[in-house]
């Protein structure tokens, strides 16, 4: 039944798109929780990460099914195997959003980031959201041009990360060790989120196209 | 040729064992470089990470070959797919050792960690080495008992991580913001190294046994 093959593959691609949308929304909400010191929003991010875990299992199951039933080889085999790696990257992006949300809860009712750092984290959240948005679009359309832009967007995150450390290491940093440690670890979570997005961009050309109806 | 099947699978298992040995040695050397503020040792860790990358490609190639030639299903399919995930965890462990090595180089000729934190990082290095040693043995023998111990060993790492923060957040911490940020990020690298080791332990029961001659 070779005519069924595209559907099998498209279902894997569609699951990845849905997963990417979920981890984009997770970091968007986590950033809002962090900046607004909003525990309910942070709690929501943590609870909804279970959905990302379920989606990860769905991708795995669909990949197993394709391999077991279709015996793909060559490019098709690479396609399904790469899907597993991308799902792992997306799962990790979801976990990093949870780390941001947990930092918010840990410090509540105090803000988890110093007022001095709020604009930098707002900017990191914006870059993270742009990266995740491009991943959603690139996965949905197998858009190589969009995927190729991710490396450049990641440079913006690296630059913000450098600025963050420059601010905290100024001799007139007024907020002491604890606020600096929180800032450093939160900065690392955003940086790693961006790293995983770039990883995914590098994989896009090997991924199955999503089925339009499922991924919409 | 069903009699060839075990060899195919064993080669994947053997590659994982060799990779595990390499990332164990990487963190061992990185810790020694960190504690001894030894730039040559640190540089060696960074250079040899290329070997881990090659081993990762070898595992991928062998998995592709098994899937393309053998059409595994059921438990055998799960076995080869899980091998890919374990290889990704091992690759990341190697990268974390590189992060530790880079921190050493960045601060040289000053030590990358404050003298106040040296004993804690020595202990974290020891726990990391024990975890990696158990992974090597568990992968080589598919030893579920050893793999099950990893969760408990990870608790020891979490406890050291807590102590690290307690030391840095004491009001009499004498070393300022930069040393605390370095300590926090280095602590996170060791913690993540342990997390990946625990992940691998959870996968061991689904992995192919290594061929004794290759993995020795």
CSV table of C-alpha atoms in Angstrom, one decimal:
chain,number,residue,atom,x,y,z
A,1,UNK,CA,0.0,0.0,0.0
A,2,UNK,CA,2.6,2.6,-1.0
A,3,UNK,CA,-0.1,5.3,-1.3
A,4,UNK,CA,-0.5,5.3,2.5
A,5,UNK,CA,3.2,6.2,3.0
A,6,UNK,CA,2.9,9.9,2.8
A,7,UNK,CA,0.1,9.9,5.4
A,8,UNK,CA,2.2,8.0,7.9
A,9,UNK,CA,5.1,10.4,7.6
A,10,UNK,CA,2.8,13.5,7.6
A,11,UNK,CA,1.3,12.4,10.9
A,12,UNK,CA,4.8,12.4,12.5
A,13,UNK,CA,5.4,15.8,11.0
A,14,UNK,CA,2.1,17.1,12.3
A,15,UNK,CA,2.8,15.9,15.8
A,16,UNK,CA,6.1,17.8,15.8
A,17,UNK,CA,4.3,21.0,14.7
A,18,UNK,CA,1.7,20.6,17.6
A,19,UNK,CA,4.6,20.0,20.0
A,20,UNK,CA,6.5,23.1,18.8
A,21,UNK,CA,3.4,25.2,19.3
A,22,UNK,CA,3.0,23.9,22.8
A,23,UNK,CA,6.7,24.7,23.8
A,24,UNK,CA,6.4,28.1,22.2
A,25,UNK,CA,3.4,28.9,24.3
A,26,UNK,CA,5.1,27.5,27.4
A,27,UNK,CA,8.0,29.8,27.2
A,28,UNK,CA,5.8,32.8,26.3
A,29,UNK,CA,3.7,32.1,29.5
A,30,UNK,CA,6.8,31.4,31.6
A,31,UNK,CA,8.3,34.8,30.5
A,32,UNK,CA,5.1,36.6,31.3
A,33,UNK,CA,5.0,34.8,34.7
A,34,UNK,CA,8.6,35.8,35.4
A,35,UNK,CA,8.2,39.4,34.4
A,36,UNK,CA,4.8,39.8,36.2
A,37,UNK,CA,5.8,37.6,39.1
A,38,UNK,CA,2.5,35.7,38.5
A,39,UNK,CA,2.4,32.4,40.4
A,40,UNK,CA,-0.9,31.2,38.7
A,41,UNK,CA,0.6,31.7,35.3
A,42,UNK,CA,3.8,29.9,36.4
A,43,UNK,CA,1.8,27.0,37.8
A,44,UNK,CA,-0.1,26.7,34.5
A,45,UNK,CA,3.2,26.3,32.6
A,46,UNK,CA,4.3,23.5,34.9
A,47,UNK,CA,0.9,21.7,34.7
A,48,UNK,CA,0.7,21.9,30.9
A,49,UNK,CA,4.2,20.4,30.5
A,50,UNK,CA,2.5,17.1,30.9
A,51,UNK,CA,0.8,17.7,27.5
A,52,UNK,CA,4.2,18.1,25.9
A,53,UNK,CA,5.3,14.8,27.5
A,54,UNK,CA,2.3,13.2,26.0
A,55,UNK,CA,3.0,14.7,22.6
A,56,UNK,CA,6.6,13.4,22.8
A,57,UNK,CA,5.2,9.9,23.4
A,58,UNK,CA,2.8,10.3,20.4
A,59,UNK,CA,5.8,11.2,18.1
A,60,UNK,CA,7.7,8.2,19.4
A,61,UNK,CA,4.7,5.9,18.8
A,62,UNK,CA,4.1,7.2,15.3
A,63,UNK,CA,7.8,6.8,14.5
A,64,UNK,CA,7.8,3.2,15.8
A,65,UNK,CA,4.7,2.5,13.8
A,66,UNK,CA,6.2,3.9,10.6
A,67,UNK,CA,9.4,2.0,11.0
A,68,UNK,CA,7.7,-1.3,12.0
A,69,UNK,CA,5.1,-1.2,9.2
A,70,UNK,CA,6.9,0.5,6.4
A,71,UNK,CA,10.6,-0.5,6.7
A,72,UNK,CA,11.8,2.9,5.5
A,73,UNK,CA,15.4,3.1,4.1
A,74,UNK,CA,17.6,5.9,2.9
A,75,UNK,CA,16.1,9.4,3.1
A,76,UNK,CA,12.9,8.1,4.5
A,77,UNK,CA,14.6,6.3,7.4
A,78,UNK,CA,16.7,9.5,8.1
A,79,UNK,CA,13.4,11.4,8.1
A,80,UNK,CA,11.8,9.4,10.8
A,81,UNK,CA,14.9,9.1,12.9
A,82,UNK,CA,15.5,12.8,12.8
A,83,UNK,CA,11.9,13.3,14.0
A,84,UNK,CA,12.8,11.5,17.2
A,85,UNK,CA,15.8,13.9,17.8
A,86,UNK,CA,13.6,16.9,17.1
A,87,UNK,CA,11.0,15.7,19.5
A,88,UNK,CA,13.7,15.3,22.2
A,89,UNK,CA,14.8,18.9,21.5
A,90,UNK,CA,11.2,20.2,21.8
A,91,UNK,CA,10.7,18.2,25.0
A,92,UNK,CA,13.7,19.8,26.5
A,93,UNK,CA,12.5,23.3,25.4
A,94,UNK,CA,9.3,22.6,27.4
A,95,UNK,CA,11.4,21.6,30.4
A,96,UNK,CA,13.4,24.8,30.2
A,97,UNK,CA,10.1,26.8,30.2
A,98,UNK,CA,9.2,24.9,33.4
A,99,UNK,CA,12.6,25.9,34.9
A,100,UNK,CA,11.7,29.5,34.3
A,101,UNK,CA,8.2,29.0,35.8
A,102,UNK,CA,9.7,27.3,38.9
A,103,UNK,CA,12.1,30.2,39.5
A,104,UNK,CA,9.1,32.5,39.5
A,105,UNK,CA,7.3,30.3,42.1
A,106,UNK,CA,10.5,29.9,44.3
A,107,UNK,CA,10.8,33.6,44.8
A,108,UNK,CA,7.1,34.6,45.0
A,109,UNK,CA,5.9,37.0,46.4
A,110,UNK,CA,9.3,38.6,45.6
A,111,UNK,CA,10.1,38.9,41.9
A,112,UNK,CA,12.5,36.2,40.6
A,113,UNK,CA,14.5,38.8,38.7
A,114,UNK,CA,15.8,42.1,39.8
A,115,UNK,CA,14.1,45.2,38.3
A,116,UNK,CA,17.6,46.0,36.8
A,117,UNK,CA,17.3,42.8,34.7
A,118,UNK,CA,13.7,43.0,33.6
A,119,UNK,CA,14.3,44.6,30.3
A,120,UNK,CA,17.0,42.1,29.4
A,121,UNK,CA,14.7,39.2,30.2
A,122,UNK,CA,11.9,40.8,28.3
A,123,UNK,CA,14.2,40.9,25.3
A,124,UNK,CA,15.4,37.3,25.8
A,125,UNK,CA,11.7,36.2,26.0
A,126,UNK,CA,11.0,38.0,22.7
A,127,UNK,CA,13.9,36.4,21.0
A,128,UNK,CA,12.9,33.0,22.4
A,129,UNK,CA,9.4,33.5,21.1
A,130,UNK,CA,10.6,34.5,17.6
A,131,UNK,CA,12.9,31.4,17.5
A,132,UNK,CA,10.0,29.2,18.5
A,133,UNK,CA,7.6,30.9,16.1
A,134,UNK,CA,10.1,30.2,13.2
A,135,UNK,CA,10.4,26.6,14.3
A,136,UNK,CA,6.6,26.2,14.2
A,137,UNK,CA,6.5,27.7,10.7
A,138,UNK,CA,9.6,25.8,9.4
A,139,UNK,CA,8.3,22.5,10.7
A,140,UNK,CA,4.8,23.1,9.2
A,141,UNK,CA,6.2,24.0,5.8
A,142,UNK,CA,9.6,22.4,5.8
A,143,UNK,CA,10.8,26.0,5.2
A,144,UNK,CA,14.6,25.8,4.8
A,145,UNK,CA,15.0,29.6,4.5
A,146,UNK,CA,13.3,30.2,7.8
A,147,UNK,CA,15.2,27.4,9.4
A,148,UNK,CA,18.5,28.9,8.2
A,149,UNK,CA,17.6,32.2,9.9
A,150,UNK,CA,17.6,30.6,13.3
A,151,UNK,CA,21.4,30.7,13.6
A,152,UNK,CA,21.3,34.5,13.2
A,153,UNK,CA,18.5,34.8,15.7
A,154,UNK,CA,20.5,32.8,18.2
A,155,UNK,CA,23.3,35.4,17.9
A,156,UNK,CA,20.8,37.9,19.3
A,157,UNK,CA,20.3,35.6,22.3
A,158,UNK,CA,24.0,35.2,22.8
A,159,UNK,CA,24.4,39.0,22.8
A,160,UNK,CA,21.6,39.5,25.4
A,161,UNK,CA,23.3,36.8,27.5
A,162,UNK,CA,26.6,38.7,27.3
A,163,UNK,CA,24.8,41.9,28.3
A,164,UNK,CA,23.2,40.1,31.2
A,165,UNK,CA,26.6,39.1,32.6
A,166,UNK,CA,28.0,42.6,32.0
A,167,UNK,CA,25.2,44.1,34.1
A,168,UNK,CA,25.6,41.7,36.9
A,169,UNK,CA,29.4,42.0,37.0
A,170,UNK,CA,29.5,45.8,37.2
A,171,UNK,CA,31.2,46.9,40.4
A,172,UNK,CA,28.0,48.9,41.2
A,173,UNK,CA,25.7,45.9,41.0
A,174,UNK,CA,23.5,46.6,44.0
A,175,UNK,CA,21.7,43.3,44.5
A,176,UNK,CA,24.2,40.9,45.9
A,177,UNK,CA,25.0,37.2,45.2
A,178,UNK,CA,21.5,35.6,45.3
A,179,UNK,CA,20.0,37.9,42.6
A,180,UNK,CA,23.1,37.4,40.4
A,181,UNK,CA,22.9,33.6,40.7
A,182,UNK,CA,19.2,33.7,39.8
A,183,UNK,CA,20.0,35.9,36.9
A,184,UNK,CA,22.8,33.7,35.7
A,185,UNK,CA,20.7,30.5,35.8
A,186,UNK,CA,17.7,32.1,34.2
A,187,UNK,CA,19.9,33.4,31.5
A,188,UNK,CA,21.2,30.0,30.9
A,189,UNK,CA,17.7,28.6,30.5
A,190,UNK,CA,16.9,31.0,27.8
A,191,UNK,CA,20.2,30.4,26.1
A,192,UNK,CA,19.7,26.7,26.1
A,193,UNK,CA,16.1,27.1,24.8
A,194,UNK,CA,17.6,29.0,21.9
A,195,UNK,CA,20.3,26.3,21.3
A,196,UNK,CA,17.6,23.6,21.0
A,197,UNK,CA,15.7,25.8,18.5
A,198,UNK,CA,18.9,26.1,16.4
A,199,UNK,CA,19.4,22.4,16.6
A,200,UNK,CA,15.9,21.8,15.2
A,201,UNK,CA,16.5,24.3,12.4
A,202,UNK,CA,19.5,22.3,11.3
A,203,UNK,CA,17.3,19.2,11.1
A,204,UNK,CA,14.3,20.7,9.3
A,205,UNK,CA,15.4,19.7,5.8
A,206,UNK,CA,15.4,16.1,6.9
A,207,UNK,CA,11.9,16.2,8.4
A,208,UNK,CA,8.6,15.0,7.1
A,209,UNK,CA,6.2,17.7,6.0
A,210,UNK,CA,3.2,18.1,8.3
A,211,UNK,CA,-0.3,17.3,7.0
A,212,UNK,CA,-1.9,20.7,6.7
A,213,UNK,CA,-5.2,19.8,8.4
A,214,UNK,CA,-3.6,18.2,11.5
A,215,UNK,CA,-1.0,20.9,12.1
A,216,UNK,CA,-3.3,23.9,11.6
B,1,UNK,CA,20.4,-14.6,7.8
B,2,UNK,CA,18.9,-14.5,11.2
B,3,UNK,CA,22.1,-15.7,12.8
B,4,UNK,CA,23.7,-12.3,12.0
B,5,UNK,CA,21.1,-10.3,14.0
B,6,UNK,CA,22.8,-10.5,17.4
B,7,UNK,CA,26.1,-9.2,15.9
B,8,UNK,CA,24.4,-6.1,14.4
B,9,UNK,CA,22.7,-5.3,17.7
B,10,UNK,CA,25.9,-6.0,19.7
B,11,UNK,CA,27.9,-3.5,17.6
B,12,UNK,CA,25.4,-0.8,18.5
B,13,UNK,CA,25.7,-1.7,22.2
B,14,UNK,CA,29.5,-1.8,21.9
B,15,UNK,CA,29.6,1.7,20.5
B,16,UNK,CA,27.6,3.0,23.4
B,17,UNK,CA,30.0,1.4,25.9
B,18,UNK,CA,33.0,3.0,24.1
B,19,UNK,CA,31.2,6.4,24.1
B,20,UNK,CA,30.3,6.1,27.8
B,21,UNK,CA,34.0,5.4,28.6
B,22,UNK,CA,35.0,8.5,26.7
B,23,UNK,CA,32.5,10.8,28.4
B,24,UNK,CA,33.5,9.4,31.8
B,25,UNK,CA,37.1,10.1,31.1
B,26,UNK,CA,36.2,13.6,29.8
B,27,UNK,CA,34.5,14.7,33.0
B,28,UNK,CA,37.3,13.1,35.1
B,29,UNK,CA,39.9,15.1,33.2
B,30,UNK,CA,37.7,18.3,33.3
B,31,UNK,CA,37.4,18.0,37.1
B,32,UNK,CA,41.1,17.5,37.5
B,33,UNK,CA,41.7,20.6,35.2
B,34,UNK,CA,39.2,22.6,37.2
B,35,UNK,CA,40.6,21.7,40.6
B,36,UNK,CA,44.3,22.0,39.5
B,37,UNK,CA,43.6,25.1,37.3
B,38,UNK,CA,45.5,23.2,34.5
B,39,UNK,CA,44.9,24.7,31.1
B,40,UNK,CA,46.7,21.9,29.1
B,41,UNK,CA,44.4,19.3,30.7
B,42,UNK,CA,41.3,21.5,30.0
B,43,UNK,CA,42.4,21.9,26.4
B,44,UNK,CA,42.8,18.2,26.0
B,45,UNK,CA,39.1,17.7,27.1
B,46,UNK,CA,38.0,20.1,24.5
B,47,UNK,CA,40.0,18.5,21.7
B,48,UNK,CA,39.0,15.0,22.5
B,49,UNK,CA,35.3,15.9,22.5
B,50,UNK,CA,35.6,15.5,18.7
B,51,UNK,CA,36.1,11.8,19.3
B,52,UNK,CA,32.8,11.6,21.2
B,53,UNK,CA,31.1,13.4,18.2
B,54,UNK,CA,32.5,10.7,15.9
B,55,UNK,CA,31.3,7.9,18.2
B,56,UNK,CA,27.8,9.5,18.2
B,57,UNK,CA,27.9,9.4,14.3
B,58,UNK,CA,29.0,5.7,14.5
B,59,UNK,CA,26.1,4.8,16.8
B,60,UNK,CA,23.7,6.6,14.4
B,61,UNK,CA,25.2,4.8,11.4
B,62,UNK,CA,25.0,1.4,13.0
B,63,UNK,CA,21.4,2.0,14.1
B,64,UNK,CA,20.4,3.1,10.5
B,65,UNK,CA,22.1,0.0,9.2
B,66,UNK,CA,20.3,-2.3,11.5
B,67,UNK,CA,16.9,-0.7,10.8
B,68,UNK,CA,17.5,-0.6,7.0
B,69,UNK,CA,18.8,-4.2,6.8
B,70,UNK,CA,16.9,-6.0,9.5
B,71,UNK,CA,13.5,-4.3,9.7
B,72,UNK,CA,13.3,-4.8,13.5
B,73,UNK,CA,9.9,-4.7,15.1
B,74,UNK,CA,8.6,-4.8,18.7
B,75,UNK,CA,11.3,-5.1,21.4
B,76,UNK,CA,14.1,-5.1,18.8
B,77,UNK,CA,12.9,-1.8,17.3
B,78,UNK,CA,12.6,-0.3,20.7
B,79,UNK,CA,16.2,-1.4,21.4
B,80,UNK,CA,17.7,0.3,18.5
B,81,UNK,CA,15.6,3.5,18.9
B,82,UNK,CA,16.5,3.7,22.6
B,83,UNK,CA,20.2,3.4,21.5
B,84,UNK,CA,19.9,6.7,19.7
B,85,UNK,CA,18.4,8.4,22.7
B,86,UNK,CA,21.2,7.1,24.9
B,87,UNK,CA,23.8,8.2,22.4
B,88,UNK,CA,22.3,11.7,22.5
B,89,UNK,CA,22.5,11.7,26.4
B,90,UNK,CA,26.2,10.6,26.2
B,91,UNK,CA,27.0,13.2,23.6
B,92,UNK,CA,25.5,15.9,25.9
B,93,UNK,CA,27.5,14.6,28.9
B,94,UNK,CA,30.7,15.1,26.8
B,95,UNK,CA,29.6,18.7,26.0
B,96,UNK,CA,29.1,19.3,29.7
B,97,UNK,CA,32.6,18.2,30.5
B,98,UNK,CA,33.7,20.6,27.8
B,99,UNK,CA,31.8,23.4,29.6
B,100,UNK,CA,33.7,22.6,32.7
B,101,UNK,CA,37.0,22.6,30.8
B,102,UNK,CA,36.1,26.0,29.2
B,103,UNK,CA,35.4,27.6,32.5
B,104,UNK,CA,38.9,26.5,33.6
B,105,UNK,CA,40.5,28.1,30.6
B,106,UNK,CA,38.4,31.3,30.8
B,107,UNK,CA,39.7,32.1,34.3
B,108,UNK,CA,43.3,30.9,33.9
B,109,UNK,CA,45.8,31.7,35.5
B,110,UNK,CA,43.2,32.4,38.3
B,111,UNK,CA,41.4,29.3,39.5
B,112,UNK,CA,37.9,29.0,38.0
B,113,UNK,CA,36.5,28.1,41.4
B,114,UNK,CA,37.0,29.7,44.8
B,115,UNK,CA,39.1,27.8,47.3
B,116,UNK,CA,36.0,27.8,49.5
B,117,UNK,CA,34.2,25.6,46.9
B,118,UNK,CA,37.0,23.2,45.9
B,119,UNK,CA,36.0,20.4,48.3
B,120,UNK,CA,32.4,20.5,47.1
B,121,UNK,CA,33.5,20.4,43.4
B,122,UNK,CA,35.9,17.5,44.2
B,123,UNK,CA,32.9,15.7,45.7
B,124,UNK,CA,30.7,16.5,42.7
B,125,UNK,CA,33.4,15.2,40.4
B,126,UNK,CA,33.6,12.0,42.4
B,127,UNK,CA,29.8,11.4,42.2
B,128,UNK,CA,29.9,12.2,38.5
B,129,UNK,CA,32.7,9.7,38.0
B,130,UNK,CA,30.8,7.0,40.0
B,131,UNK,CA,27.6,7.6,37.9
B,132,UNK,CA,29.6,7.4,34.7
B,133,UNK,CA,31.4,4.3,35.8
B,134,UNK,CA,28.1,2.6,36.6
B,135,UNK,CA,26.8,3.5,33.2
B,136,UNK,CA,29.8,2.0,31.5
B,137,UNK,CA,29.3,-1.2,33.5
B,138,UNK,CA,25.5,-1.2,33.1
B,139,UNK,CA,25.7,-0.7,29.3
B,140,UNK,CA,28.4,-3.4,29.0
B,141,UNK,CA,26.4,-6.0,30.9
B,142,UNK,CA,22.9,-4.7,30.6
B,143,UNK,CA,23.0,-4.6,34.4
B,144,UNK,CA,19.6,-3.5,35.6
B,145,UNK,CA,20.6,-3.5,39.3
B,146,UNK,CA,23.5,-1.1,38.7
B,147,UNK,CA,21.3,1.0,36.5
B,148,UNK,CA,18.7,1.2,39.2
B,149,UNK,CA,21.3,2.5,41.7
B,150,UNK,CA,21.8,5.6,39.5
B,151,UNK,CA,18.7,7.4,40.9
B,152,UNK,CA,20.1,7.1,44.4
B,153,UNK,CA,23.6,8.4,43.3
B,154,UNK,CA,21.9,11.3,41.7
B,155,UNK,CA,20.4,12.2,45.1
B,156,UNK,CA,24.0,12.6,46.3
B,157,UNK,CA,24.6,15.1,43.5
B,158,UNK,CA,21.5,17.0,44.3
B,159,UNK,CA,22.5,17.3,48.0
B,160,UNK,CA,26.0,18.6,47.0
B,161,UNK,CA,24.3,21.1,44.7
B,162,UNK,CA,22.2,22.3,47.6
B,163,UNK,CA,25.3,22.6,49.8
B,164,UNK,CA,27.0,24.6,47.0
B,165,UNK,CA,24.2,27.2,47.0
B,166,UNK,CA,24.1,27.3,50.8
B,167,UNK,CA,27.8,28.2,50.9
B,168,UNK,CA,27.5,30.9,48.3
B,169,UNK,CA,24.4,32.4,49.8
B,170,UNK,CA,25.8,32.7,53.3
B,171,UNK,CA,26.0,36.3,54.4
B,172,UNK,CA,29.7,36.0,55.0
B,173,UNK,CA,30.4,34.8,51.4
B,174,UNK,CA,33.6,36.7,50.8
B,175,UNK,CA,34.1,36.4,47.1
B,176,UNK,CA,31.5,38.5,45.4
B,177,UNK,CA,29.2,38.1,42.5
B,178,UNK,CA,31.5,36.8,39.8
B,179,UNK,CA,32.8,33.8,41.8
B,180,UNK,CA,29.2,33.0,42.8
B,181,UNK,CA,28.0,33.0,39.2
B,182,UNK,CA,30.9,30.8,38.2
B,183,UNK,CA,30.1,28.4,41.0
B,184,UNK,CA,26.4,28.3,40.1
B,185,UNK,CA,26.9,27.6,36.5
B,186,UNK,CA,29.6,24.9,37.1
B,187,UNK,CA,27.3,23.4,39.7
B,188,UNK,CA,24.6,23.2,37.0
B,189,UNK,CA,27.0,21.4,34.6
B,190,UNK,CA,27.7,18.7,37.1
B,191,UNK,CA,24.0,18.4,38.0
B,192,UNK,CA,23.0,18.1,34.3
B,193,UNK,CA,25.8,15.5,33.7
B,194,UNK,CA,24.2,13.4,36.5
B,195,UNK,CA,20.7,13.9,35.1
B,196,UNK,CA,21.8,12.5,31.8
B,197,UNK,CA,23.4,9.5,33.5
B,198,UNK,CA,20.1,8.8,35.3
B,199,UNK,CA,18.2,9.0,32.0
B,200,UNK,CA,20.6,6.4,30.6
B,201,UNK,CA,20.1,4.2,33.6
B,202,UNK,CA,16.3,4.2,32.9
B,203,UNK,CA,16.9,3.1,29.4
B,204,UNK,CA,19.4,0.3,30.1
B,205,UNK,CA,16.9,-2.5,30.2
B,206,UNK,CA,15.9,-1.7,26.6
B,207,UNK,CA,19.4,-1.6,25.2
B,208,UNK,CA,21.3,-4.2,23.2
B,209,UNK,CA,24.1,-6.0,25.1
B,210,UNK,CA,27.6,-5.1,24.0
B,211,UNK,CA,29.8,-7.6,22.2
B,212,UNK,CA,32.4,-8.4,24.9
B,213,UNK,CA,35.5,-8.2,22.6
B,214,UNK,CA,34.6,-4.7,21.2
B,215,UNK,CA,33.5,-3.1,24.4
B,216,UNK,CA,36.5,-4.3,26.5
